């Protein structure tokens, strides 16, 4: 379980960086928020993805700590 949470945390962290640095028109088509020709940056999507990543990292940390005892 901790490994899966950590891997998903890395995925959501990468997604947060992608949303924060890439205009909506330049996002890959399979990523939610793609808008053809748009220069808008999805900061809300980036913030939510970052929060999810932090929660997943915390979950991985606490699950690993619990398994050590």
Coordinates of C-alpha atoms in Angstrom, one line a residue, residues 26-66:
X26 CA -0.6 23.1 -25.0
X27 CA -1.8 20.3 -22.6
X28 CA -1.9 16.8 -24.0
X29 CA -5.4 16.0 -25.3
X30 CA -6.0 13.2 -22.8
X31 CA -5.4 15.5 -19.8
X32 CA -8.6 17.1 -18.4
X33 CA -8.6 20.8 -18.9
X34 CA -7.3 20.8 -22.5
X35 CA -8.7 23.8 -24.5
X36 CA -7.5 24.1 -28.0
X37 CA -5.9 27.5 -28.7
X38 CA -6.2 28.7 -25.0
X39 CA -3.4 30.5 -23.2
X40 CA -5.1 30.0 -19.8
X41 CA -3.1 28.2 -17.1
X42 CA -5.2 26.0 -14.8
X43 CA -3.8 27.1 -11.4
X44 CA -6.8 25.5 -9.6
X45 CA -6.1 22.1 -11.2
X46 CA -2.5 22.5 -10.3
X47 CA -3.3 23.3 -6.7
X48 CA -5.7 20.4 -6.3
X49 CA -3.2 18.0 -7.9
X50 CA -0.6 19.2 -5.5
X51 CA -2.8 18.8 -2.5
X52 CA -3.7 15.2 -3.6
X53 CA 0.0 14.5 -4.1
X54 CA 0.8 15.7 -0.5
X55 CA -2.1 13.6 0.9
X56 CA -0.8 10.5 -0.9
X57 CA 2.8 11.1 0.3
X58 CA 1.5 11.5 3.9
X59 CA -0.6 8.3 3.5
X60 CA 2.5 6.4 2.3
X61 CA 4.6 7.8 5.1
X62 CA 2.1 6.8 7.8
X63 CA 1.4 3.4 6.3
X64 CA 5.1 2.7 6.2
X65 CA 5.6 3.8 9.8
X66 CA 2.7 1.7 11.0

